[in-house]
XYZ file of N, CA and C in Angstrom:
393
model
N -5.909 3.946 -24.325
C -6.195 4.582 -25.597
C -7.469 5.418 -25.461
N -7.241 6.479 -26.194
C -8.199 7.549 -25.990
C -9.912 7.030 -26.881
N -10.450 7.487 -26.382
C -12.171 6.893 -27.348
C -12.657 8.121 -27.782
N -13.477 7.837 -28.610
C -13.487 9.311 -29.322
C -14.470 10.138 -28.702
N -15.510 9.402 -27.852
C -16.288 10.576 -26.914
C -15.402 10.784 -26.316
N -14.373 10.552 -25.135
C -13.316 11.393 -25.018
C -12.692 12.181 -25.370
N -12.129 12.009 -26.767
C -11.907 13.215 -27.478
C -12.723 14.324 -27.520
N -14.357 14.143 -27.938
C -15.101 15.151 -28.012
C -14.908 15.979 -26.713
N -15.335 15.598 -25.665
C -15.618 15.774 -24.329
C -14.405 17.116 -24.193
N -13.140 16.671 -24.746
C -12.095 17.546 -24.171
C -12.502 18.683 -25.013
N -12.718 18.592 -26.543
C -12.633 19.616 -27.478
C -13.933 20.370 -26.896
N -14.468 19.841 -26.656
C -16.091 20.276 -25.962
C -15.846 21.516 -24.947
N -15.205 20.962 -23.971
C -14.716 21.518 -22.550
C -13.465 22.733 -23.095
N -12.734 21.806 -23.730
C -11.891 23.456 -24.478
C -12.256 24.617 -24.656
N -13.663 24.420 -25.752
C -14.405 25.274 -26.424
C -14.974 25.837 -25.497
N -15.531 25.392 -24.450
C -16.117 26.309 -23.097
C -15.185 26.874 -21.754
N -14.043 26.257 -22.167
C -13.099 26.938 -21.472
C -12.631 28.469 -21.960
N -12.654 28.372 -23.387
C -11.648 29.651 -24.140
C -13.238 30.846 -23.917
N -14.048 30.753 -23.786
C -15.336 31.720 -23.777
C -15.609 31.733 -21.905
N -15.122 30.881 -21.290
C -15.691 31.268 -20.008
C -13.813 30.707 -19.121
N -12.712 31.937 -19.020
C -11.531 30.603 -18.710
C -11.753 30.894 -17.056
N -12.646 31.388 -16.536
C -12.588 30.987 -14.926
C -13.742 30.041 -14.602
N -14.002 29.120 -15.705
C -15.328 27.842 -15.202
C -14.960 27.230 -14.101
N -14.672 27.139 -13.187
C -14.271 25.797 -12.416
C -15.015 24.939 -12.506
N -16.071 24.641 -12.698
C -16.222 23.314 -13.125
C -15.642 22.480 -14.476
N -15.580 23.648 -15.838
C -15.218 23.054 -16.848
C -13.681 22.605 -16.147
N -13.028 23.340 -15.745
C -11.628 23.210 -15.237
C -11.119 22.329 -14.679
N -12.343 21.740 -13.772
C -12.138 20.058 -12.832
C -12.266 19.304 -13.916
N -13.378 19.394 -14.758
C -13.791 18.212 -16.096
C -12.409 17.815 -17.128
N -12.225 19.275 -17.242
C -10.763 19.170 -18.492
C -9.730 18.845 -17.674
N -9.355 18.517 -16.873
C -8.579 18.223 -15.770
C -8.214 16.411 -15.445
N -9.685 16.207 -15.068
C -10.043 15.210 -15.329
C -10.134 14.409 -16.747
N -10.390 14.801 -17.514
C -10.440 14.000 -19.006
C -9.352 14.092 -19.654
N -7.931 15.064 -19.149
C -6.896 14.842 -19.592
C -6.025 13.651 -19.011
N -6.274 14.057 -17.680
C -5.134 12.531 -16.862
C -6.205 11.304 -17.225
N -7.072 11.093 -17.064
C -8.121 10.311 -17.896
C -6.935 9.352 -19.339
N -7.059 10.189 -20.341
C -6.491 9.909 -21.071
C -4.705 9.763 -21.289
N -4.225 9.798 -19.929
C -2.866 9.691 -19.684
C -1.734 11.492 -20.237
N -2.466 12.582 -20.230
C -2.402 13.370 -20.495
C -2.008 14.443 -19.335
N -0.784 13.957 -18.459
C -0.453 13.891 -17.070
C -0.316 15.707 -17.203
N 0.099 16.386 -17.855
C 0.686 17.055 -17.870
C 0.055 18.596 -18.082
N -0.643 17.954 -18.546
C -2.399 18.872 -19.324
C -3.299 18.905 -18.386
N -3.644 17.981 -16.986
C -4.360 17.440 -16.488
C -4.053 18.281 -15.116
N -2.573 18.019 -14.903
C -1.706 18.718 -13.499
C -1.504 20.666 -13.953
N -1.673 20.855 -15.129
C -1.811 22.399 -15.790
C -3.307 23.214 -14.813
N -4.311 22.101 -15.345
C -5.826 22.588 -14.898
C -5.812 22.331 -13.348
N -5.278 21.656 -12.843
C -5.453 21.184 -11.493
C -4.624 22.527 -10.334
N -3.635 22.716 -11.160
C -3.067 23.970 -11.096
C -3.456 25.839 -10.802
N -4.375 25.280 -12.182
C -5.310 26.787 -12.704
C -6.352 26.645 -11.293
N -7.055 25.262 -11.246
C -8.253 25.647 -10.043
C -7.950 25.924 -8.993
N -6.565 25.469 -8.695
C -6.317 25.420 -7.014
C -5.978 27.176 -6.960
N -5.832 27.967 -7.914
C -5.280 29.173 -7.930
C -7.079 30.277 -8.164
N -8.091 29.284 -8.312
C -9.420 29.929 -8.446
C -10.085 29.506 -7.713
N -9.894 28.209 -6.960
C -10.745 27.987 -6.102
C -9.599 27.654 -4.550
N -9.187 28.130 -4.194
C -8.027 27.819 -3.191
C -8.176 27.292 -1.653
N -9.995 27.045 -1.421
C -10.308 26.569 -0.205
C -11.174 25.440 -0.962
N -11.080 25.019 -2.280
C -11.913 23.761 -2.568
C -10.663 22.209 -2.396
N -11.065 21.750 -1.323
C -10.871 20.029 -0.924
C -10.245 19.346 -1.893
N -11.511 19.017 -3.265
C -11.229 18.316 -4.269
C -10.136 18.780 -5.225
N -10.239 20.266 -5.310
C -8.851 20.953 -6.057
C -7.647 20.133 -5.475
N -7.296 20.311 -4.611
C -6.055 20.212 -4.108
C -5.999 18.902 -4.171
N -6.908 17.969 -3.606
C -7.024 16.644 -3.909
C -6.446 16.046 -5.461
N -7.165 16.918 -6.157
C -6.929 16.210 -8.188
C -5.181 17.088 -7.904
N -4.988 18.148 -7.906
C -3.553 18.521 -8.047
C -2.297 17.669 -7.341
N -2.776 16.914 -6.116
C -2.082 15.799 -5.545
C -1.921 14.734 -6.040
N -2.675 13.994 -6.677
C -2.599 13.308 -7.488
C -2.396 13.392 -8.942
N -2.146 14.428 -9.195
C -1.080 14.768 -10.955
C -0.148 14.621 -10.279
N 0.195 15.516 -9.252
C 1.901 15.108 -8.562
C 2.029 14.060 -8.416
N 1.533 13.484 -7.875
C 2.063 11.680 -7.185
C 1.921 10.902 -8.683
N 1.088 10.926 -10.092
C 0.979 10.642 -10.998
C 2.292 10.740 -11.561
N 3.081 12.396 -11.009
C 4.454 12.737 -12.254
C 5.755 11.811 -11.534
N 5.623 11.673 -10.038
C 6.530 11.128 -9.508
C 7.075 11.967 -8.748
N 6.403 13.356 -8.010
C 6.645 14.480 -7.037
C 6.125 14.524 -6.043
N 6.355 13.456 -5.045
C 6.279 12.920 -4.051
C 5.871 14.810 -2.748
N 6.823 14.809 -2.780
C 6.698 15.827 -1.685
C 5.832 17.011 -2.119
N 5.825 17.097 -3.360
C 4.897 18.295 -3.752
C 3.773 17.533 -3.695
N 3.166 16.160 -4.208
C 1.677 16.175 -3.956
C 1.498 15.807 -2.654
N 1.964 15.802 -1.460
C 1.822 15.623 -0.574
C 1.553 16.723 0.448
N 2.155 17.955 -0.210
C 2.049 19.075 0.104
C 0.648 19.437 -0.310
N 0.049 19.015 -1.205
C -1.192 19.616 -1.946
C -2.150 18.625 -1.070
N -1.658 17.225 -1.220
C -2.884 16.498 -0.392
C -2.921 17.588 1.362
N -1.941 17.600 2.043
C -2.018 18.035 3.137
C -2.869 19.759 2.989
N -2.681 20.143 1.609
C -3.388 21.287 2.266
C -4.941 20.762 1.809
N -5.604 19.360 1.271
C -6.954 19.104 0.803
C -7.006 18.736 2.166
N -6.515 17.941 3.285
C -7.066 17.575 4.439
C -7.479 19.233 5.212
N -6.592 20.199 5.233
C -6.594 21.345 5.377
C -8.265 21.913 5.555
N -8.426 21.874 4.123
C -9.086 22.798 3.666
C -10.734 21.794 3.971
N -10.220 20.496 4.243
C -11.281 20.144 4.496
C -11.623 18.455 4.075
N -11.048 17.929 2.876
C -10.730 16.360 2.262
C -10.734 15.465 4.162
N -11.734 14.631 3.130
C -11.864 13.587 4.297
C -11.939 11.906 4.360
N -11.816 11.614 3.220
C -12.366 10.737 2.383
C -11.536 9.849 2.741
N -10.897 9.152 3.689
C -9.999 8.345 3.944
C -9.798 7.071 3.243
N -11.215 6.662 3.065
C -11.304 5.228 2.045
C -10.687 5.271 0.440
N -11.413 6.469 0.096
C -11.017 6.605 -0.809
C -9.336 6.994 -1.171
N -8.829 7.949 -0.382
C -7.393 7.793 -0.081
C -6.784 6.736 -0.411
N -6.912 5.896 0.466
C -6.071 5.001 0.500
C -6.198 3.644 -0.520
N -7.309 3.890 -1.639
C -7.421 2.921 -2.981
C -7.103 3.777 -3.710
N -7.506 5.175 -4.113
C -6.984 5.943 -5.431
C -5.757 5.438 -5.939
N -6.020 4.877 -7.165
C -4.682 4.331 -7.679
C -3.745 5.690 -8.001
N -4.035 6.827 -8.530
C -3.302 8.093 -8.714
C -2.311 8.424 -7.493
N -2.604 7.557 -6.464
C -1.276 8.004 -5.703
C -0.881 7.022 -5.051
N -1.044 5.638 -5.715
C -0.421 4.501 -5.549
C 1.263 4.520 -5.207
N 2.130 5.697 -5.739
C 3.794 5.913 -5.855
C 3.599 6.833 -4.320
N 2.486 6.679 -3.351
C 2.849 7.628 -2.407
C 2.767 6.305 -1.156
N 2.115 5.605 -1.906
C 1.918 4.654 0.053
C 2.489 4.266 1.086
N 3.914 4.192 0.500
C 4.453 3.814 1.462
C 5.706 5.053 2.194
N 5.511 6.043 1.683
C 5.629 7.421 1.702
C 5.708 7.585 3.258
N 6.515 8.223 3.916
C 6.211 8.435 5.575
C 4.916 9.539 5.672
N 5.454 10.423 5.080
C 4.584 12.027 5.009
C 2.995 11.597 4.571
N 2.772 10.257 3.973
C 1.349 9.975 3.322
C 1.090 9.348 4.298
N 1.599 8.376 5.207
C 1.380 7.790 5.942
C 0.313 8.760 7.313
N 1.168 9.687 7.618
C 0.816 10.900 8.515
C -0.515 11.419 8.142
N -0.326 11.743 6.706
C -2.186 12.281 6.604
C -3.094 10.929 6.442
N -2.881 10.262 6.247
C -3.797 8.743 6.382
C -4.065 8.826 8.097
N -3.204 9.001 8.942
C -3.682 8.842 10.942
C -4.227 10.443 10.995
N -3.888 11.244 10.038
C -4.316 12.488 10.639
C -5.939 12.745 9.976
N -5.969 11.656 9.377
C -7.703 11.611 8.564
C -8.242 11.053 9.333
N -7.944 9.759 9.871
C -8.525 8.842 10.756
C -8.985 9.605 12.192
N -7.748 10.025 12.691
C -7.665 10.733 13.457
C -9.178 12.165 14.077
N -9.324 12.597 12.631
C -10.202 13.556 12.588
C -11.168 13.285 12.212
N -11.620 11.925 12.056
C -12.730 11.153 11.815
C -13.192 10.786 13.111
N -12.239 10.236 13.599
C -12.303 9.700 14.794
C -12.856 10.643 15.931
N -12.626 11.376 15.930
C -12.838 12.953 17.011
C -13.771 13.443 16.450
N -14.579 13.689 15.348
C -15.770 13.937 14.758
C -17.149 13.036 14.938
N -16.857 11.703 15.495
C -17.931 10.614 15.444
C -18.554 11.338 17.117
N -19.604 11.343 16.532
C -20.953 11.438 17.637
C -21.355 12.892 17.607
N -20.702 13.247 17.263
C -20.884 15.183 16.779
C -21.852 15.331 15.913
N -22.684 15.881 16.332
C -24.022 16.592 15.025
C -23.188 17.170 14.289
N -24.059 16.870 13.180
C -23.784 17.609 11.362
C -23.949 19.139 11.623
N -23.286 19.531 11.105
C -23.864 21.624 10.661
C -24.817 21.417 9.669
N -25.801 22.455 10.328
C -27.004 22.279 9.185
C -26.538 23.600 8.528
C-alpha cells in the first residue's frame, strides 16, 4: 500500500518531469517510486524513456530488466540485463538477491550473465583502478 509521502514524491517528480522531460535523474526516481508502489507498468514506461536518454548508463538497463522480469518477460529483461553487464553493471551480489528478478533464477540465459559477471570479476582482481 502506497504512503502518502510516496504519493507526494511521485506528484513531486511528475511536476519536475513535465518542466524538465529529459531529467534523468527525475526519470530513475519516478521510475523507481512507481514499481515501488507496485505500479509495474508506469515504472517499466520510465525505465524505458532513460534507457532511450541515457543508453550507455549500467543502472538504466539494470531498472528496465527488472520491470521485465517484474512483468514476466523473461527474455526481454534478460536482454536488457545483458546489455547492463555490457555497458558496464557489475554488481554480482546484488544480482543475485534483487528480489525484482527473482522469476529469472533459474533462467539458463540468467544463469550465463551471473558466470559472465563472476567471470569478469574474476579477470579484473589485481588490476589497478582507472583514475
Amino acid at each position: 500500500m502506497a504512503k502518502p509521502n510516496d504519493d507526494f514524491e511521485i506528484q513531486f517528480f511528475e511536476g519536475v518531469l513535465k518542466r524538465n522531460p529529459s531529467d534523468t535523474e527525475v526519470i530513475e526516481l519516478l521510475g523507481e517510486r512507481y514499481t515501488k508502489q507496485g505500479r509495474i507498468d508506469e515504472g517499466l514506461r520510465m525505465d524505458r524513456r532513460l534507457v532511450r536518454l541515457a543508453p550507455n548508463n549500467p543502472t538504466a538497463h539494470y531498472n528496465l530488466a527488472c520491470s521485465l522480469a517484474l512483468k514476466r518477460r523473461k527474455a526481454d529483461a534478460v536482454r536488457a540485463l545483458r546489455r547492463a553487464v555490457e555497458v558496464g553493471y557489475v554488481d554480482l551480489k546484488w544480482l543475485r538477491e534483487d528480489p525484482d528478478l527473482a522469476s529469472l533464477r533459474n533462467y539458463p540465459a540468467f544463469l550465463e550473465i551471473e558466470a559472465d559477471i563472476a567471470l569478469r570479476q574474476k579477470s579484473n582482481k589485481g588490476k589497478p583502478e582507472r583514475s
